[in-house]
C-alpha angles and dihedrals in degrees: 000000000000135000128200130220134179127212135179121211129192104242126222092218124100115269118227129203120299118293093239091070119072111217118249120246105297137192101217138062108265125248122237107287120219143157137213094243100062114135135213118211116206136179132195107247123172089346093305130107104241129191108239099174141345136200115251134181117223133193103236122166113265122252089256093069113098114246120228140158092203121049120270091184094241099112118051151124135198116240122202131212093273092058094254122133133227127211119338112229127202101000120139111184119214107190108207133185115231139165115258115199127211103257091199086073098043101042101214117199136217097240099052105022100028094239143056141175121248134183103241117164115180118243090228113081098218116014121187103223090186091066120074095207097071090038091058097040102039118006102045094051088052090052090050092052091048094052094043089055093044097049108023090230118165094221124031122173135165112237106165145009143182131202112208132199129144091215093045091053093049090050091047089234115185131209109250111249094007106074089219125123129238108254132218120251109274108247095190134096103246151127121225098228140040139197086277104036097044095063090034091057091051090053092046091055088061090060132072107289117260132220096280097043116114089205088068089066092041101044108011122231098336117108115257091229132034118237088248090057092048092051091047090054093047092047099044118011140314132184137193113210131184120211105206119195137171108229102193118098089232121077112269111254105145116082097343120189117265122196134198118220111252088222089069097050122116114197088217088070093065136097129176122246117194124216106200113205125183091257107024145009121244126193136211130187116237118189144213118227120276119181091220092066108114111210125199138171139180109241121222098003115196130211089258091066134070137188116226105211125187112221096172136000118179089203092056131105108237093214095051118203136144116329095012132114115245120247098194144328124241109230144177142171113250142183106260110212090206091063119113115247086231094054117131122253113272117259116183143158127214117196120195121210134186116221126197121195134205093208130081124269094256093065125108129225 
């Protein structure tokens, strides 16, 4: 038998303007929005009080922003060689309160929802995630083995990563050996690839690496993929997956990652955001709010766990729905009202991998 209770806690995060007012076009990444009336729902399970769901506030795009699946050039930023962004152009944030369920109780999966939780301890006792050398030699090969086992892909290779920490960003902390800065958690509803940029990234990985490519520091001037591997992915199936891990010894409470089930996505919610590098243009999808979006998160993640997050699957159905394979999951950091005010700053790493399959696009995981 279970019982439910609701509580409201005063958060230690900064409160932004009321949710009924969409922000005007701004030139910076937004902070984590929150309110004083956010609730935490708990149930008694096995004698323990367990968080079942929390309220969260998410930076969607406002209803005034034009939707598009292909870029119209209206939303963009310019990113430099350290990974930092210039002015944001065209964004209108529409902070919206939603329910975020405890994914530990619902067990989402990669094929349907576009994400899942895995136990994934590293084989190295203490790994310095702020140093590229052990990342390249130890951690990235472990990620490749994990994703190969999880997906059955023929080819799996790491091609990018980000380390995120609010404090690290404020201190302008750099990754040793990489010359890239630690980034803040991303407090925006987004996906990292689009109909255009997903296939484009696959093709780019078959070329000589450019200035911003991590593979240039890992492997030198050789392409990450052969042209045969690129063609195999375009012909059959390719996937881009993010392995997301908290890297502090303490459980992650501050700005955890929330994910929306791909089965609840409507393509009409999406708009394209361009990231303009010196040598290429990347694209993300941002999204307007839709009440059907089902949000979940994994409270108090430890360093022995990882989220597998689809960021593009060429075999997926963009609209989601019953009986379809997911293409990607919208996601965002958020202020968790169940977090302790004394909780440590989030530190996390996200590792992006390209996967090439032998089988045809209609296959399932």
